[in-house]
PDB file of C-alpha atoms in Angstrom:
ATOM      1  CA  TRP A   1      -0.459   9.604   6.762  1.00  0.00           C
ATOM      2  CA  GLY A   2       1.454   6.868   8.562  1.00  0.00           C
ATOM      3  CA  LEU A   3       1.962   4.923   5.329  1.00  0.00           C
ATOM      4  CA  LEU A   4       3.163   8.081   3.616  1.00  0.00           C
ATOM      5  CA  VAL A   5       5.651   8.720   6.413  1.00  0.00           C
ATOM      6  CA  ALA A   6       6.831   5.104   6.315  1.00  0.00           C
ATOM      7  CA  SER A   7       7.222   5.198   2.525  1.00  0.00           C
ATOM      8  CA  MET A   8       9.208   8.416   2.727  1.00  0.00           C
ATOM      9  CA  GLY A   9      11.379   6.975   5.488  1.00  0.00           C
ATOM     10  CA  TRP A  10      12.174   3.858   3.480  1.00  0.00           C
ATOM     11  CA  GLY A  11      12.750   5.947   0.363  1.00  0.00           C
ATOM     12  CA  LEU A  12      15.183   8.160   2.238  1.00  0.00           C
ATOM     13  CA  LEU A  13      16.978   5.137   3.709  1.00  0.00           C
ATOM     14  CA  TYR A  14      17.291   3.767   0.172  1.00  0.00           C
ATOM     15  CA  ALA A  15      18.363   7.064  -1.422  1.00  0.00           C
ATOM     16  CA  THR A  16      20.899   7.948   1.269  1.00  0.00           C
ATOM     17  CA  ARG A  17      22.296   4.408   1.408  1.00  0.00           C
ATOM     18  CA  VAL A  18      22.530   4.853   5.212  1.00  0.00           C
ATOM     19  CA  MET A  19      21.749   1.177   5.861  1.00  0.00           C
ATOM     20  CA  ARG A  20      23.535  -0.342   2.858  1.00  0.00           C
ATOM     21  CA  ARG A  21      25.637  -2.605   5.058  1.00  0.00           C
ATOM     22  CA  GLN A  22      22.748  -3.827   7.217  1.00  0.00           C
ATOM     23  CA  VAL A  23      20.102  -4.612   4.576  1.00  0.00           C
ATOM     24  CA  SER A  24      19.832  -5.113   0.844  1.00  0.00           C
ATOM     25  CA  LEU A  25      19.117  -1.992  -1.206  1.00  0.00           C
ATOM     26  CA  TRP A  26      16.736  -4.134  -3.270  1.00  0.00           C
ATOM     27  CA  TRP A  27      14.764  -4.938  -0.116  1.00  0.00           C
ATOM     28  CA  LEU A  28      14.627  -1.257   0.915  1.00  0.00           C
ATOM     29  CA  LEU A  29      13.401  -0.307  -2.558  1.00  0.00           C
ATOM     30  CA  GLY A  30      10.767  -3.054  -2.524  1.00  0.00           C
ATOM     31  CA  VAL A  31       9.411  -2.010   0.874  1.00  0.00           C
ATOM     32  CA  HIS A  32       9.432   1.650  -0.244  1.00  0.00           C
ATOM     33  CA  ARG A  33       7.387   0.777  -3.344  1.00  0.00           C
ATOM     34  CA  PHE A  34       4.962  -1.394  -1.376  1.00  0.00           C
ATOM     35  CA  LEU A  35       4.370   1.360   1.186  1.00  0.00           C
ATOM     36  CA  GLY A  36       3.820   3.899  -1.609  1.00  0.00           C
ATOM     37  CA  VAL A  37       1.154   1.702  -3.195  1.00  0.00           C
ATOM     38  CA  MET A  38      -0.472   1.151   0.193  1.00  0.00           C
ATOM     39  CA  ALA A  39      -0.497   4.930   0.774  1.00  0.00           C
ATOM     40  CA  ILE A  40      -2.428   5.291  -2.508  1.00  0.00           C
ATOM     41  CA  VAL A  41      -4.852   2.507  -1.530  1.00  0.00           C
ATOM     42  CA  PHE A  42      -5.526   3.941   1.919  1.00  0.00           C
ATOM     43  CA  THR A  43      -5.892   7.469   0.533  1.00  0.00           C
ATOM     44  CA  GLY A  44      -8.563   6.006  -1.756  1.00  0.00           C
ATOM     45  CA  VAL A  45     -10.235   4.345   1.246  1.00  0.00           C
ATOM     46  CA  HIS A  46     -10.087   7.680   3.113  1.00  0.00           C
ATOM     47  CA  VAL A  47     -11.741   9.553   0.212  1.00  0.00           C
ATOM     48  CA  ILE A  48     -14.430   6.876  -0.297  1.00  0.00           C
ATOM     49  CA  ALA A  49     -15.182   6.800   3.440  1.00  0.00           C
ATOM     50  CA  LEU A  50     -15.622  10.582   3.471  1.00  0.00           C
ATOM     51  CA  VAL A  51     -18.052  10.459   0.544  1.00  0.00           C
ATOM     52  CA  LEU A  52     -20.050   7.596   2.105  1.00  0.00           C
ATOM     53  CA  ASP A  53     -20.069   9.113   5.618  1.00  0.00           C
ATOM     54  CA  ARG A  54     -23.558  10.452   6.416  1.00  0.00           C
ATOM     55  CA  PHE A  55     -22.408  12.525   9.403  1.00  0.00           C
ATOM     56  CA  ILE A  56     -19.888  14.768   7.605  1.00  0.00           C
ATOM     57  CA  ASP A  57     -21.639  14.738   4.196  1.00  0.00           C
ATOM     58  CA  PHE A  58     -18.801  15.369   1.730  1.00  0.00           C
ATOM     59  CA  SER A  59     -19.676  15.376  -1.960  1.00  0.00           C
ATOM     60  CA  PHE A  60     -17.393  14.215  -4.778  1.00  0.00           C
ATOM     61  CA  ALA A  61     -16.556  17.861  -5.499  1.00  0.00           C
ATOM     62  CA  ASP A  62     -15.619  18.359  -1.841  1.00  0.00           C
ATOM     63  CA  VAL A  63     -13.015  15.564  -2.020  1.00  0.00           C
ATOM     64  CA  PHE A  64     -11.663  16.148  -5.544  1.00  0.00           C
ATOM     65  CA  ILE A  65     -11.664  19.944  -6.007  1.00  0.00           C
ATOM     66  CA  PRO A  66      -9.201  21.783  -3.744  1.00  0.00           C
ATOM     67  CA  PHE A  67     -10.735  24.384  -1.421  1.00  0.00           C
ATOM     68  CA  ALA A  68     -14.323  23.586  -2.578  1.00  0.00           C
ATOM     69  CA  SER A  69     -15.419  22.028   0.711  1.00  0.00           C
ATOM     70  CA  SER A  70     -17.424  24.078   3.180  1.00  0.00           C
ATOM     71  CA  ARG A  71     -15.941  22.060   6.064  1.00  0.00           C
ATOM     72  CA  HIS A  72     -12.335  23.141   6.785  1.00  0.00           C
ATOM     73  CA  PRO A  73     -11.853  24.384   3.178  1.00  0.00           C
ATOM     74  CA  ILE A  74      -8.162  25.293   3.547  1.00  0.00           C
ATOM     75  CA  ALA A  75      -7.167  22.127   5.398  1.00  0.00           C
ATOM     76  CA  THR A  76      -9.231  19.956   3.055  1.00  0.00           C
ATOM     77  CA  GLY A  77      -7.760  21.741   0.034  1.00  0.00           C
ATOM     78  CA  TRP A  78      -4.204  20.977   1.179  1.00  0.00           C
ATOM     79  CA  GLY A  79      -5.199  17.326   1.593  1.00  0.00           C
ATOM     80  CA  ILE A  80      -6.609  17.182  -1.947  1.00  0.00           C
ATOM     81  CA  ILE A  81      -3.462  18.756  -3.396  1.00  0.00           C
ATOM     82  CA  ALA A  82      -1.409  16.237  -1.404  1.00  0.00           C
ATOM     83  CA  MET A  83      -3.521  13.420  -2.886  1.00  0.00           C
ATOM     84  CA  TYR A  84      -2.807  14.647  -6.426  1.00  0.00           C
ATOM     85  CA  LEU A  85       0.916  14.919  -5.667  1.00  0.00           C
ATOM     86  CA  LEU A  86       0.857  11.361  -4.298  1.00  0.00           C
ATOM     87  CA  LEU A  87      -0.823  10.146  -7.490  1.00  0.00           C
ATOM     88  CA  ALA A  88       1.693  11.985  -9.692  1.00  0.00           C
ATOM     89  CA  ILE A  89       4.618  10.520  -7.760  1.00  0.00           C
ATOM     90  CA  GLU A  90       3.209   6.987  -7.968  1.00  0.00           C
ATOM     91  CA  VAL A  91       2.301   7.185 -11.673  1.00  0.00           C
ATOM     92  CA  THR A  92       5.728   8.539 -12.643  1.00  0.00           C
ATOM     93  CA  SER A  93       7.363   5.838 -10.520  1.00  0.00           C
ATOM     94  CA  LEU A  94       5.421   3.169 -12.381  1.00  0.00           C
ATOM     95  CA  LEU A  95       6.541   4.767 -15.664  1.00  0.00           C
ATOM     96  CA  LYS A  96      10.122   5.337 -14.481  1.00  0.00           C
ATOM     97  CA  ALA A  97      11.689   3.042 -17.087  1.00  0.00           C
ATOM     98  CA  ARG A  98       9.990   5.065 -19.859  1.00  0.00           C
ATOM     99  CA  LEU A  99      10.741   8.549 -18.507  1.00  0.00           C
ATOM    100  CA  PRO A 100      13.970  10.536 -18.574  1.00  0.00           C
ATOM    101  CA  TYR A 101      15.600  10.266 -15.171  1.00  0.00           C
ATOM    102  CA  HIS A 102      15.524  14.040 -14.531  1.00  0.00           C
ATOM    103  CA  TRP A 103      11.723  14.132 -15.096  1.00  0.00           C
ATOM    104  CA  TRP A 104      11.158  11.261 -12.702  1.00  0.00           C
ATOM    105  CA  ARG A 105      13.447  12.857 -10.112  1.00  0.00           C
ATOM    106  CA  ALA A 106      11.780  16.275 -10.411  1.00  0.00           C
ATOM    107  CA  VAL A 107       8.355  14.742  -9.766  1.00  0.00           C
ATOM    108  CA  HIS A 108       9.691  12.459  -7.026  1.00  0.00           C
ATOM    109  CA  LEU A 109      11.133  15.464  -5.166  1.00  0.00           C
ATOM    110  CA  ALA A 110       7.499  16.582  -4.762  1.00  0.00           C
ATOM    111  CA  SER A 111       7.483  14.024  -1.916  1.00  0.00           C
ATOM    112  CA  TYR A 112       8.753  16.759   0.394  1.00  0.00           C
ATOM    113  CA  PRO A 113       5.880  19.200  -0.266  1.00  0.00           C
ATOM    114  CA  LEU A 114       3.523  16.187  -0.243  1.00  0.00           C
ATOM    115  CA  PHE A 115       4.700  15.297   3.261  1.00  0.00           C
ATOM    116  CA  ALA A 116       4.293  18.898   4.430  1.00  0.00           C
ATOM    117  CA  LEU A 117       0.806  19.249   2.924  1.00  0.00           C
ATOM    118  CA  ALA A 118      -0.384  15.887   4.259  1.00  0.00           C
ATOM    119  CA  THR A 119       0.909  16.766   7.727  1.00  0.00           C
ATOM    120  CA  VAL A 120      -0.805  20.157   7.704  1.00  0.00           C
ATOM    121  CA  HIS A 121      -3.976  18.470   6.466  1.00  0.00           C
ATOM    122  CA  ALA A 122      -3.852  15.800   9.166  1.00  0.00           C
ATOM    123  CA  LEU A 123      -3.171  18.245  11.982  1.00  0.00           C
ATOM    124  CA  SER A 124      -5.699  20.875  10.908  1.00  0.00           C
ATOM    125  CA  ALA A 125      -8.587  18.834   9.469  1.00  0.00           C
ATOM    126  CA  GLY A 126      -8.245  15.541  11.294  1.00  0.00           C
ATOM    127  CA  THR A 127     -10.488  14.576  14.180  1.00  0.00           C
ATOM    128  CA  ASP A 128      -7.423  13.690  16.280  1.00  0.00           C
ATOM    129  CA  SER A 129      -5.637  16.980  15.589  1.00  0.00           C
ATOM    130  CA  ARG A 130      -6.055  18.121  19.187  1.00  0.00           C
ATOM    131  CA  ALA A 131      -4.494  14.978  20.633  1.00  0.00           C
ATOM    132  CA  VAL A 132      -1.139  15.667  22.245  1.00  0.00           C
ATOM    133  CA  LEU A 133       0.145  12.186  21.403  1.00  0.00           C
ATOM    134  CA  GLY A 134      -0.758  12.652  17.738  1.00  0.00           C
ATOM    135  CA  ASP A 135       0.896  16.069  17.542  1.00  0.00           C
ATOM    136  CA  GLY A 136       3.991  14.781  19.308  1.00  0.00           C
ATOM    137  CA  LEU A 137       4.186  11.804  16.962  1.00  0.00           C
ATOM    138  CA  ALA A 138       3.749  14.058  13.927  1.00  0.00           C
ATOM    139  CA  ILE A 139       6.484  16.427  15.087  1.00  0.00           C
ATOM    140  CA  SER A 140       8.852  13.557  15.946  1.00  0.00           C
ATOM    141  CA  ILE A 141       8.382  11.778  12.638  1.00  0.00           C
ATOM    142  CA  GLY A 142       8.706  15.069  10.797  1.00  0.00           C
ATOM    143  CA  ALA A 143      11.990  15.813  12.546  1.00  0.00           C
ATOM    144  CA  ILE A 144      13.348  12.349  11.712  1.00  0.00           C
ATOM    145  CA  SER A 145      12.278  12.723   8.066  1.00  0.00           C
ATOM    146  CA  ILE A 146      13.891  16.149   7.801  1.00  0.00           C
ATOM    147  CA  ALA A 147      17.111  14.804   9.325  1.00  0.00           C
ATOM    148  CA  LEU A 148      17.214  11.907   6.842  1.00  0.00           C
ATOM    149  CA  ALA A 149      16.483  14.300   3.984  1.00  0.00           C
ATOM    150  CA  LEU A 150      19.326  16.593   5.038  1.00  0.00           C
ATOM    151  CA  ILE A 151      21.690  13.613   5.244  1.00  0.00           C
ATOM    152  CA  GLY A 152      20.589  12.603   1.754  1.00  0.00           C
ATOM    153  CA  LEU A 153      20.981  16.089   0.308  1.00  0.00           C
ATOM    154  CA  ASP A 154      24.418  16.432   1.932  1.00  0.00           C
ATOM    155  CA  ARG A 155      25.580  13.082   0.540  1.00  0.00           C
ATOM    156  CA  ARG A 156      24.198  13.841  -2.919  1.00  0.00           C
ATOM    157  CA  ALA A 157      25.761  17.309  -3.103  1.00  0.00           C
ATOM    158  CA  GLY A 158      28.971  15.857  -4.507  1.00  0.00           C
ATOM    159  CA  ALA A 159      27.330  13.012  -6.422  1.00  0.00           C
ATOM    160  CA  ASP A 160      27.273  12.736 -10.179  1.00  0.00           C
ATOM    161  CA  PRO A 161      23.821  14.032 -11.272  1.00  0.00           C
ATOM    162  CA  ARG A 162      23.742  11.446 -14.074  1.00  0.00           C
ATOM    163  CA  ARG A 163      23.999   8.572 -11.585  1.00  0.00           C
ATOM    164  CA  ARG A 164      20.873   6.460 -11.735  1.00  0.00           C
ATOM    165  CA  PRO A 165      19.654   4.653  -8.635  1.00  0.00           C
ATOM    166  CA  ILE A 166      19.076   0.923  -8.725  1.00  0.00           C
ATOM    167  CA  ASP A 167      16.156   0.123 -10.993  1.00  0.00           C
ATOM    168  CA  GLY A 168      14.157  -2.442  -9.057  1.00  0.00           C
ATOM    169  CA  LEU A 169      12.284  -3.569 -12.181  1.00  0.00           C
ATOM    170  CA  ARG A 170      15.357  -5.302 -13.603  1.00  0.00           C
ATOM    171  CA  ILE A 171      17.061  -8.341 -12.148  1.00  0.00           C
ATOM    172  CA  PRO A 172      20.821  -7.854 -11.765  1.00  0.00           C
ATOM    173  CA  LYS A 173      22.914  -9.894 -14.223  1.00  0.00           C
ATOM    174  CA  ALA A 174      24.723 -11.666 -11.398  1.00  0.00           C
ATOM    175  CA  THR A 175      21.486 -13.260 -10.145  1.00  0.00           C
ATOM    176  CA  ARG A 176      19.897 -14.277 -13.474  1.00  0.00           C
TER     177      ARG A 176
END
């Protein structure tokens, strides 16, 4: 969840251009991509650990089919849907150069429901969901993410919808 939050934060800093004078947009994009990949890796570790855990006893169906688990079925189901959204966002990002921009953007906007679902999952199914510090951290990070998103939406309201963000896969001509 922390990697997801960090990736969203860096993505919002990149998209809103809030820090364009302090740091390179290329660096922000690179960190955002790295954190997204790490979120996928650690989600995989989370799923594998649940399947291998003898105490909880999740089956493959319990961790891959939404709402199939007998243990916290609703909370687990939201987590599984969040995992599939995360995979869709990452796969379309890897294929960004081959996809029409509006398709990539439509899928990438699923980051907001992904964040909401992952937060609900963490707070309702997690073992630390009763911890005050964890809840406070979740609420604080959520508020910061919402504020950055609103700044981004406000700044993009007047932007040209055909404007493409920097494509980090290509090296700028000036530095070749």
